[in-house]
Coordinates of N, CA and C and ligand atoms in Angstrom, one line a residue:
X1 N 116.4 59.4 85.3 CA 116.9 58.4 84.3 C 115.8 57.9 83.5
X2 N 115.9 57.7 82.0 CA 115.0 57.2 81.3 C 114.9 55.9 81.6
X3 N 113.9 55.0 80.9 CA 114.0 53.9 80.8 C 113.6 53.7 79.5
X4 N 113.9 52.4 78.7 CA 114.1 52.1 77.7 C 113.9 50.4 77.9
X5 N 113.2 49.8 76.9 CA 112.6 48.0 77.4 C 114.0 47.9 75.9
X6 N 114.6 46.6 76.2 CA 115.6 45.9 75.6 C 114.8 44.9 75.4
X7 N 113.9 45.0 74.0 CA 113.2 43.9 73.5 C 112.4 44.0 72.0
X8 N 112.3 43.3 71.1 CA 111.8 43.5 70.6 C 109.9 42.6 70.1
X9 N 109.9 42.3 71.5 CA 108.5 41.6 71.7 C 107.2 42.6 72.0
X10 N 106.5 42.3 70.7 CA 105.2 43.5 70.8 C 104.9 43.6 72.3
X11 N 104.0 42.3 72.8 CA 103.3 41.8 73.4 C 104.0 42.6 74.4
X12 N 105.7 42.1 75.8 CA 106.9 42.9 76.3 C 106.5 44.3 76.2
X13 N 106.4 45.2 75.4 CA 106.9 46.5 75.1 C 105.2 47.0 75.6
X14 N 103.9 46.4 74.8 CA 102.5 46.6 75.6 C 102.6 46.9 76.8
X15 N 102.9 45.6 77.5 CA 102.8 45.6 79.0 C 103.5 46.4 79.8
X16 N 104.5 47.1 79.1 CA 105.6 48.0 79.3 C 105.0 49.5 79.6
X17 N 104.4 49.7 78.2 CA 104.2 50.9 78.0 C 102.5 51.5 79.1
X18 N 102.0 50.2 79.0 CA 101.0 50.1 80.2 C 101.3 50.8 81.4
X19 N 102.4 50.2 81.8 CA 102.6 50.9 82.9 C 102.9 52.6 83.5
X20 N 103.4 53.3 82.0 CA 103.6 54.4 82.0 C 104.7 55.2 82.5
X21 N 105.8 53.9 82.3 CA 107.0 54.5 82.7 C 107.7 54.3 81.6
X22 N 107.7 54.1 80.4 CA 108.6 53.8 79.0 C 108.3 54.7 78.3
X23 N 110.2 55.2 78.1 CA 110.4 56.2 77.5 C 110.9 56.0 76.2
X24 N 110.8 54.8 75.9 CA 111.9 53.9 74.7 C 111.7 52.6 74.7
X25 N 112.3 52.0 73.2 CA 112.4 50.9 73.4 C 114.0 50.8 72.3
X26 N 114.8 49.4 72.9 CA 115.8 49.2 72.5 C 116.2 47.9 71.3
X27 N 116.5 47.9 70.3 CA 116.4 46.3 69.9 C 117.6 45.8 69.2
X28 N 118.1 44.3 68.9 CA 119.3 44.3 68.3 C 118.8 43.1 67.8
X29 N 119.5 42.6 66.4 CA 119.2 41.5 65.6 C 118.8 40.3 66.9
X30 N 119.6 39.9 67.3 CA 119.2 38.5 68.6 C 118.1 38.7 68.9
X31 N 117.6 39.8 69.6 CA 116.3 40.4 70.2 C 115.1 40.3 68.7
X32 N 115.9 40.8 67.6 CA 114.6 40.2 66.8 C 114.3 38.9 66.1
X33 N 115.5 38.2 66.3 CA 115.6 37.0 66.0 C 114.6 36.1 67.3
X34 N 114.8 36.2 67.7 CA 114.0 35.6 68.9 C 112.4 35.5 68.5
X35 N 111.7 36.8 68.2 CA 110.4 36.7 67.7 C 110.3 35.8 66.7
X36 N 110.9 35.4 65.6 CA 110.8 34.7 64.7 C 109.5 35.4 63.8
X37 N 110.2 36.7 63.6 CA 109.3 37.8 62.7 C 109.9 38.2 61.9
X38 N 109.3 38.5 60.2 CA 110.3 39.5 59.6 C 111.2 41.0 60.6
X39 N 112.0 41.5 60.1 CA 112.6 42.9 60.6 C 111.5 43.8 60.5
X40 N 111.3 43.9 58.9 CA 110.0 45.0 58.2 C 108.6 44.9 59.1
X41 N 108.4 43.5 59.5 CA 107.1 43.7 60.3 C 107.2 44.3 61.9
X42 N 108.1 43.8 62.4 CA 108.5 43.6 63.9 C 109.0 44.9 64.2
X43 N 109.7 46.0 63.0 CA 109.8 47.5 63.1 C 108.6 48.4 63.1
X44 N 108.1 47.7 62.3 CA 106.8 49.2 61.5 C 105.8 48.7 62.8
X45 N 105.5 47.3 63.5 CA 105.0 47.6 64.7 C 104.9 48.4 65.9
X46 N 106.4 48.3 66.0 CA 106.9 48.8 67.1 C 106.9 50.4 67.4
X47 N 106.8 50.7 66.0 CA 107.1 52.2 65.7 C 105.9 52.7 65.9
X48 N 104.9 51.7 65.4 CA 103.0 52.1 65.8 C 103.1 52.7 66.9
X49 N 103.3 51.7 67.9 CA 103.6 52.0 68.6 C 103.8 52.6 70.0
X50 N 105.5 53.2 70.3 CA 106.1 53.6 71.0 C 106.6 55.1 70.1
X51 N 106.3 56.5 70.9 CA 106.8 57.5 70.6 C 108.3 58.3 70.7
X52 N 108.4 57.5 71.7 CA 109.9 58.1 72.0 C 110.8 57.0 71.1
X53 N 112.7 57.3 71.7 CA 113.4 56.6 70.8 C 112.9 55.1 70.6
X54 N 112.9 54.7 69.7 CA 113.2 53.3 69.1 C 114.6 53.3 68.6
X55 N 115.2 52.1 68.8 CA 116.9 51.6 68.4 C 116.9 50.5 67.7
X56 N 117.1 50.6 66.4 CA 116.9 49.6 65.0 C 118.2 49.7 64.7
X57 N 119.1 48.5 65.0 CA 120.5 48.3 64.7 C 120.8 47.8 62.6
X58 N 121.6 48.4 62.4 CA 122.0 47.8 60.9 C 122.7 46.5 61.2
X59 N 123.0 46.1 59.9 CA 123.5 44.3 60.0 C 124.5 44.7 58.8
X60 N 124.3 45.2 58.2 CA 126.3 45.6 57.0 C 126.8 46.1 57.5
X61 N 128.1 45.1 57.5 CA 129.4 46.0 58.0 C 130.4 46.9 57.5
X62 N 130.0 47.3 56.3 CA 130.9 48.0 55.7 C 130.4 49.7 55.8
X63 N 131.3 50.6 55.7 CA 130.8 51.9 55.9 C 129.5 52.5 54.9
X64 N 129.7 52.5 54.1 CA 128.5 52.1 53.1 C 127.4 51.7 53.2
X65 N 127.4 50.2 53.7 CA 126.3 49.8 54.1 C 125.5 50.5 55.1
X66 N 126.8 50.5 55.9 CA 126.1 51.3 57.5 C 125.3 52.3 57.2
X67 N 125.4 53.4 55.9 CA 125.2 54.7 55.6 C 124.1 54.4 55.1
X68 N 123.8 53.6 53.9 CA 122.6 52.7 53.6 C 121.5 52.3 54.4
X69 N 121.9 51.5 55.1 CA 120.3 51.1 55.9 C 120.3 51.6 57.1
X70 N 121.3 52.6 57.8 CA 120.8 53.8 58.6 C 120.5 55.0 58.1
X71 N 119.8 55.3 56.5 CA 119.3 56.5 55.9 C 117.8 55.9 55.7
X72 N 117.7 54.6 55.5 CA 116.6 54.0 55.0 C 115.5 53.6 56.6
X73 N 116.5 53.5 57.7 CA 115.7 53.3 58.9 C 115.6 54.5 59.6
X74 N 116.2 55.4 59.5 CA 115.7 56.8 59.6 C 114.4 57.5 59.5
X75 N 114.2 57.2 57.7 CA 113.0 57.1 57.6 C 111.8 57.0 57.7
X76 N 111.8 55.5 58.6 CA 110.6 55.2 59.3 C 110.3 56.2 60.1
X77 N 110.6 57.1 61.0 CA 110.2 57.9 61.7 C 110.8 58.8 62.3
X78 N 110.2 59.4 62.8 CA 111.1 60.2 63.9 C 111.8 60.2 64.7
X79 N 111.3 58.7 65.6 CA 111.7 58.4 66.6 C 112.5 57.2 66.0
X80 N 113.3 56.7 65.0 CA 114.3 56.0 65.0 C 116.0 56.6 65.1
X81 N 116.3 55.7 66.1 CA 117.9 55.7 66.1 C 118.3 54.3 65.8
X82 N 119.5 55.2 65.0 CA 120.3 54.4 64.2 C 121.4 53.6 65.2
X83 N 121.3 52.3 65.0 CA 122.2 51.5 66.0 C 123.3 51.1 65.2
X84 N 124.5 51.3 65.9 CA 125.8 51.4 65.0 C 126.5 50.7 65.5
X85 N 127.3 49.3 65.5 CA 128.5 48.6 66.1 C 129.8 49.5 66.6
X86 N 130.3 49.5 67.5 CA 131.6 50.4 67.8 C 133.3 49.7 66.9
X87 N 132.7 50.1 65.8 CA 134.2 49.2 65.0 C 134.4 50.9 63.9
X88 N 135.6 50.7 63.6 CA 135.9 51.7 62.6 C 135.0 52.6 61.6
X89 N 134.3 51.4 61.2 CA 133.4 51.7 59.8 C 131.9 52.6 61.1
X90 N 131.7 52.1 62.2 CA 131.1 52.1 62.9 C 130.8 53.5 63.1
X91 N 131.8 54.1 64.2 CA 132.2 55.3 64.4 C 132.1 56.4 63.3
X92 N 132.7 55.8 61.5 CA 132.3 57.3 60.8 C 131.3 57.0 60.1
X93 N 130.5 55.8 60.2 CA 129.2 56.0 60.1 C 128.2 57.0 61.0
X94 N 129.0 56.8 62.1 CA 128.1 57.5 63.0 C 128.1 59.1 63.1
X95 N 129.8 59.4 62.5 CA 129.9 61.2 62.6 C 129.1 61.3 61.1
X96 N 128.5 60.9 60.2 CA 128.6 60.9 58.9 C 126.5 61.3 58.9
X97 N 126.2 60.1 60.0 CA 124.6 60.3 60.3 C 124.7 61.6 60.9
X98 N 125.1 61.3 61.9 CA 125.0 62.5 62.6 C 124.9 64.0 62.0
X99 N 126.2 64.1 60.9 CA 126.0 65.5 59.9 C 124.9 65.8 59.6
X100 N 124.1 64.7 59.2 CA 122.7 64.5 58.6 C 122.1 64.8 59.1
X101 N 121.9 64.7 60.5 CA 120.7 64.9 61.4 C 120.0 63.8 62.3
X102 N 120.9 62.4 61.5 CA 120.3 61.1 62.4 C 120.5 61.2 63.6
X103 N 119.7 60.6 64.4 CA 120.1 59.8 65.5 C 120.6 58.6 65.8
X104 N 122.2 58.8 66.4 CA 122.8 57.3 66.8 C 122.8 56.4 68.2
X105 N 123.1 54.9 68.1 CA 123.0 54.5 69.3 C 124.5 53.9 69.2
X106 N 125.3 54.2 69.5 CA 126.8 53.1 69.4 C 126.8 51.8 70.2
X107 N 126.7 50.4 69.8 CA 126.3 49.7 70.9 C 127.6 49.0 70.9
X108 N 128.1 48.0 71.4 CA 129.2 46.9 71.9 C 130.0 47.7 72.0
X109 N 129.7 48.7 73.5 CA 131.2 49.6 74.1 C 131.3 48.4 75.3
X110 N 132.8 48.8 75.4 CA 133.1 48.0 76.8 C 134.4 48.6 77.1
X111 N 134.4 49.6 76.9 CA 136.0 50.5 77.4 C 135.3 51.9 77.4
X112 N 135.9 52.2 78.4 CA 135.4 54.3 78.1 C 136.4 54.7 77.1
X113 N 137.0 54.5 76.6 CA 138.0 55.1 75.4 C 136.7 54.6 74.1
X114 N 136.5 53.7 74.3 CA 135.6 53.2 73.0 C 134.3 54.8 73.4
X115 N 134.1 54.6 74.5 CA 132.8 55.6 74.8 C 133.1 56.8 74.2
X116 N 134.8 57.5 74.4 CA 135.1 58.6 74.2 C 135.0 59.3 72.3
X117 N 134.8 57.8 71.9 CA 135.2 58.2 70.1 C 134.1 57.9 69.7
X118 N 132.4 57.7 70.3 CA 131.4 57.5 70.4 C 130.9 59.2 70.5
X119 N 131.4 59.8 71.5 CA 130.7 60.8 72.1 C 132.0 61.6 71.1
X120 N 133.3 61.9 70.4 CA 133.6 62.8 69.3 C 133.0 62.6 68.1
X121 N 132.5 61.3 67.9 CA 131.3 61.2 66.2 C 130.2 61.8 66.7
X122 N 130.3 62.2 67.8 CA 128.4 63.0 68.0 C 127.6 62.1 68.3
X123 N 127.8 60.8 68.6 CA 126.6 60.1 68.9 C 125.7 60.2 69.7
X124 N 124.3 60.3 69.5 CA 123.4 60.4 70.5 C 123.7 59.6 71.8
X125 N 123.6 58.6 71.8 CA 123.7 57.5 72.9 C 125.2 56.5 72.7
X126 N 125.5 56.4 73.6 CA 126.4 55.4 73.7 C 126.1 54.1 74.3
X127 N 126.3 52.8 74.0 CA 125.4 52.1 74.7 C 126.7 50.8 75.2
X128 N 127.4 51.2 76.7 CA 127.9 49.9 77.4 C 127.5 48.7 78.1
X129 N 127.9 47.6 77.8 CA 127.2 46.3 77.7 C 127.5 46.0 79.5
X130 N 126.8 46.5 80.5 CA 127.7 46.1 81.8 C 127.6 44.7 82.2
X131 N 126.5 43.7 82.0 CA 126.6 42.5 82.0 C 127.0 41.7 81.2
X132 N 127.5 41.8 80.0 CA 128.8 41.3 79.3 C 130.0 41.6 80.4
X133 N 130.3 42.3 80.2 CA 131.9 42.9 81.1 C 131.5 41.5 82.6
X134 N 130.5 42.2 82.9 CA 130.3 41.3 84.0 C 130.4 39.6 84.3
X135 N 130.0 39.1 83.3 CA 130.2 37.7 83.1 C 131.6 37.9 82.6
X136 N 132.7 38.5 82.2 CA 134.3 37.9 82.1 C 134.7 38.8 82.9
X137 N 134.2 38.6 84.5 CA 134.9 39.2 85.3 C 135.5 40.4 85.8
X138 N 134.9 41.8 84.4 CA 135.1 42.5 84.7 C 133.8 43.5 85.4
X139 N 134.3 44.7 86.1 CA 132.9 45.6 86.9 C 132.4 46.2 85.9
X140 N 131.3 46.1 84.9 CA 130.9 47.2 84.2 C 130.5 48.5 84.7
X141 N 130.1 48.3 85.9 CA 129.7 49.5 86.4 C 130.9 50.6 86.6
X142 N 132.0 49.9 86.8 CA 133.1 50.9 86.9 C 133.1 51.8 85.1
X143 N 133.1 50.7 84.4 CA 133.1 51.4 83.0 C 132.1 52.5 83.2
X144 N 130.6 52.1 83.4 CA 129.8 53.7 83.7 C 130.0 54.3 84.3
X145 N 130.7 54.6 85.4 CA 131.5 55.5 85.9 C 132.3 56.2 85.2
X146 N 133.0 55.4 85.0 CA 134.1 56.5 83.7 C 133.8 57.2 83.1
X147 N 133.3 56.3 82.5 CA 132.3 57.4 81.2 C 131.7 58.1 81.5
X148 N 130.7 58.4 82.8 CA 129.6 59.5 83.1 C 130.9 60.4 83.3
X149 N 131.9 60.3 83.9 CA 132.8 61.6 84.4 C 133.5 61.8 83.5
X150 N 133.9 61.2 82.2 CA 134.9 61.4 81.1 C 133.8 62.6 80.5
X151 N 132.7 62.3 80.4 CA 131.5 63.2 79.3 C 131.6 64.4 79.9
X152 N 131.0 64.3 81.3 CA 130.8 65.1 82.4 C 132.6 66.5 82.2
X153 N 133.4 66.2 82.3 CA 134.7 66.8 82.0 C 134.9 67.4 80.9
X154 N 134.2 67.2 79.9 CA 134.3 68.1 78.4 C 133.1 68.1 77.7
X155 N 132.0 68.1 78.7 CA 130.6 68.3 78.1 C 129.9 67.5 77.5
X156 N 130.4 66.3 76.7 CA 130.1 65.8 75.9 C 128.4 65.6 76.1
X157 N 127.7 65.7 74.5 CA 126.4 65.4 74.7 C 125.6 64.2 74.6
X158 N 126.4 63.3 74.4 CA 126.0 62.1 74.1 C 125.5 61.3 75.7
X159 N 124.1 60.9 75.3 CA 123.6 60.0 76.5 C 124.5 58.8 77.3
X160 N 124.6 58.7 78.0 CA 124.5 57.2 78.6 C 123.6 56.3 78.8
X161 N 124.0 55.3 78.0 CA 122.3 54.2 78.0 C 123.5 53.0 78.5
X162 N 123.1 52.4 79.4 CA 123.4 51.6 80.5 C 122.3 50.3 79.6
X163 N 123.8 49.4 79.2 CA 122.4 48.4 78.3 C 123.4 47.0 79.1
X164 N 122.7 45.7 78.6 CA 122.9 44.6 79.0 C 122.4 44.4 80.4
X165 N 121.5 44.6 80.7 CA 121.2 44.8 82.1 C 120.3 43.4 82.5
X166 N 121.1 43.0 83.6 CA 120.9 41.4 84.0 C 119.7 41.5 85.4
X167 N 119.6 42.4 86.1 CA 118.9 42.4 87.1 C 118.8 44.1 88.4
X168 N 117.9 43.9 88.9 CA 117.5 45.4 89.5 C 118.7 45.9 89.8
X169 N 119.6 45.4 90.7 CA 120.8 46.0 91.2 C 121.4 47.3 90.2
X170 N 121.7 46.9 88.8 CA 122.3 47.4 87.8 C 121.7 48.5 87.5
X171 N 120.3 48.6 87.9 CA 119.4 49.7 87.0 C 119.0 50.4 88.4
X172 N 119.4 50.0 89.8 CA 119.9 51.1 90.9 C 121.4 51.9 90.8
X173 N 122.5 51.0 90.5 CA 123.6 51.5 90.2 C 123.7 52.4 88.9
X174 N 122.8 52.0 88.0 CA 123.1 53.2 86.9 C 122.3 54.3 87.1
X175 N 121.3 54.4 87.5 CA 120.8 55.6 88.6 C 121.8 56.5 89.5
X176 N 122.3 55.9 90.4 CA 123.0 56.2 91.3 C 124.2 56.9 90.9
X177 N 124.9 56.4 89.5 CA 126.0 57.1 88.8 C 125.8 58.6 87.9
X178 N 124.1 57.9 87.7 CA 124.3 59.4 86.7 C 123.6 59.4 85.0
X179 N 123.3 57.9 84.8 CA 123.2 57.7 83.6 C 122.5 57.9 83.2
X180 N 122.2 58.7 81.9 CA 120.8 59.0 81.1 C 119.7 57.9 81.3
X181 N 119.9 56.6 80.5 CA 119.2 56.2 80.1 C 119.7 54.8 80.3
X182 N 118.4 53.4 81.2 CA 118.7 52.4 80.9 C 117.8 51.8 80.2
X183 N 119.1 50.7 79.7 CA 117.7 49.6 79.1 C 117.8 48.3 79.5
X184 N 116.3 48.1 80.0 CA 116.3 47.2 80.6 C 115.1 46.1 80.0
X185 N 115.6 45.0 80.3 CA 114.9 43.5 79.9 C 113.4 43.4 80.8
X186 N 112.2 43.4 79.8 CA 111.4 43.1 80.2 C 110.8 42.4 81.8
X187 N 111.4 41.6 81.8 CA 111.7 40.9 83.4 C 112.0 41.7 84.5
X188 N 113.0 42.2 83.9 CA 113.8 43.0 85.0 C 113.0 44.4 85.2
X189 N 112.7 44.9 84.4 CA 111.8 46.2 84.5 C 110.9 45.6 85.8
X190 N 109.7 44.5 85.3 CA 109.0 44.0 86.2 C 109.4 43.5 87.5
X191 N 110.7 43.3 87.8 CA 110.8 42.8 89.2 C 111.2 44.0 89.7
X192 N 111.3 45.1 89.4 CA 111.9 46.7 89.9 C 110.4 46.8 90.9
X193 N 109.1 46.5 90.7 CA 107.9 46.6 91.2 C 108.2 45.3 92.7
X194 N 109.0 44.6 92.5 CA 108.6 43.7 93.5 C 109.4 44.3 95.1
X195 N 108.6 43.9 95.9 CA 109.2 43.6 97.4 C 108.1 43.1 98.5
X196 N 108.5 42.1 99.1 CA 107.2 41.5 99.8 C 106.5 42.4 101.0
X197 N 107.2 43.2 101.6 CA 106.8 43.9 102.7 C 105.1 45.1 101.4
X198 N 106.2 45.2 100.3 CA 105.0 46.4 99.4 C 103.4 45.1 99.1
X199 N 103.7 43.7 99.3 CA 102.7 42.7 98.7 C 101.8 42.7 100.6
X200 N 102.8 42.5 101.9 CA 102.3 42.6 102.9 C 101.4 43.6 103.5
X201 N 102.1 44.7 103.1 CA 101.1 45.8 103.9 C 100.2 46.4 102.9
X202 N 99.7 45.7 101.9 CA 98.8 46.2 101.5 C 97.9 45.0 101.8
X203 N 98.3 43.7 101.7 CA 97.0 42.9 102.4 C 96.5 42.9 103.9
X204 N 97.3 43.7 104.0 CA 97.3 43.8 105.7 C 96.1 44.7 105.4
X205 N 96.5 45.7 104.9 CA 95.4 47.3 104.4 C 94.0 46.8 104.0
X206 N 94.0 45.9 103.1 CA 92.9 45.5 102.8 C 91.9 44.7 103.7
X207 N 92.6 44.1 104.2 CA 92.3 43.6 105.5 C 91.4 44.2 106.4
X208 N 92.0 45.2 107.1 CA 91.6 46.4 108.1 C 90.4 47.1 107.1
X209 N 90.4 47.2 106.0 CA 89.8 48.2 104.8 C 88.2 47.3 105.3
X210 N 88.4 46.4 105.3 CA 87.0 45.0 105.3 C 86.7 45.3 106.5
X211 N 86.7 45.6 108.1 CA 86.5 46.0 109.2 C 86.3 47.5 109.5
X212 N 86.1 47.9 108.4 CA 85.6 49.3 108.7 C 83.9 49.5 108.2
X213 N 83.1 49.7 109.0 CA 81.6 49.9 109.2 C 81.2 50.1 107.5
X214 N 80.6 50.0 107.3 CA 80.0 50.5 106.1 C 80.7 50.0 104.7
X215 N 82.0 49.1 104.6 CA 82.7 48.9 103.9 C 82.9 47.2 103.2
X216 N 82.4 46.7 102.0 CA 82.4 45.3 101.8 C 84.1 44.6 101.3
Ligands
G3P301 O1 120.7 45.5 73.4 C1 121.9 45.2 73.7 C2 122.1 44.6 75.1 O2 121.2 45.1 76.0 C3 122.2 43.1 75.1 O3 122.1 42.5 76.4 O4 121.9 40.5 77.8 O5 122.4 40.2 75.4 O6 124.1 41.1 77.0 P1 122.7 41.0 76.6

């Protein structure tokens, strides 16, 4: 499974890619609203960057638009995908890039039927929100389910990117299902590294390491 940081914080995505497990990074207006950065600066950094996909969502809702400023953020590089709302205009925006050669991300799925007309426009990635669903009570994870076996049943080539992700559990279970790719929140990446017994037996180690002859 890929991983992908759901952030659009330089500084986040550094520490990220430090590590050497980031294969992506994911972003959505909120996420860039947060920096309190232009778009133009906060992109062309990011793109410095990070080699693999980048996900630069449009903001016009009209089909047009969509076609517009996902030809213009294309563009920037190689590594941009085009992030697309799952609404009507959405969808033949996205068969429309796709003819072209873009790369799409479909984001605010929350039904595998939405998933299914994602994965017939050709979208690269489909991206279900499982902690949205989750906070109104429904299982998102069952939605990733579906979907991994809806695609799985007629080939479909479109990723699974397992997004809204609230904590480790999520980014075990979308593992465990099958999914291409998560994206996960800065935090959450980082506490995937935690467990006290991994903090104990290594001070225990170091410990013993200091009681060996010859050793400071
Ligand atoms: O990037 C889309 C998604 O990951 C948003 O997550 O936490 O705002 O539901 P959240």
């Amino acid at each position: 499974m890929k991983f992908f940081v759901d952030t659009a914080d330089i500084d986040e995505i550094r520490k990220a890619l430090a590590w050497g497990i980031l294969d992506g990074v994911t972003t959505n207006p909120t996420l860039v609203a947060k920096t309190g950065r232009r778009f133009e600066d906060v992109r062309a950094e990011i793109l410095q960057l990070v080699a693999g996909p980048v996900s630069l969502e449009v903001t016009d809702m009209t089909l047009d638009g969509m076609l517009r400023q996902g030809r213009t953020l294309a563009q920037l590089g190689k590594q941009v995908v085009v992030k697309l709302p799952l609404t009507r205009e959405g969808i033949a925006a996205c068969k429309a890039l796709t003819d072209e050669g873009i790369k799409t991300n479909v984001t605010l799925c929350f039904t595998a039927n939405q998933a299914l007309l994602a994965a017939k426009a050709g979208a690269t990635y489909i991206s279900p929100f499982v902690g949205r669903l989750d906070d109104v009570s429904s299982d998102g994870m069952l939605v990733i389910a579906d979907i991994v076996q809806i695609y799985r049943n007629y080939g479909y080539q479109t990723n699974v990117l397992v997004a809204s992700v609230r904590h480790p559990v999520h980014v075990l279970q979308a593992a465990k299902l099958g999914a291409h790719v998560c994206t996960v929140p800065y935090k959450v990446l980082d506490q995937l590294f935690n467990h006290p017994l991994t903090d104990r037996g290594n001070e225990q180690f170091l410990k013993d390491w200091a009681k060996v002859p010859g050793q400071s």
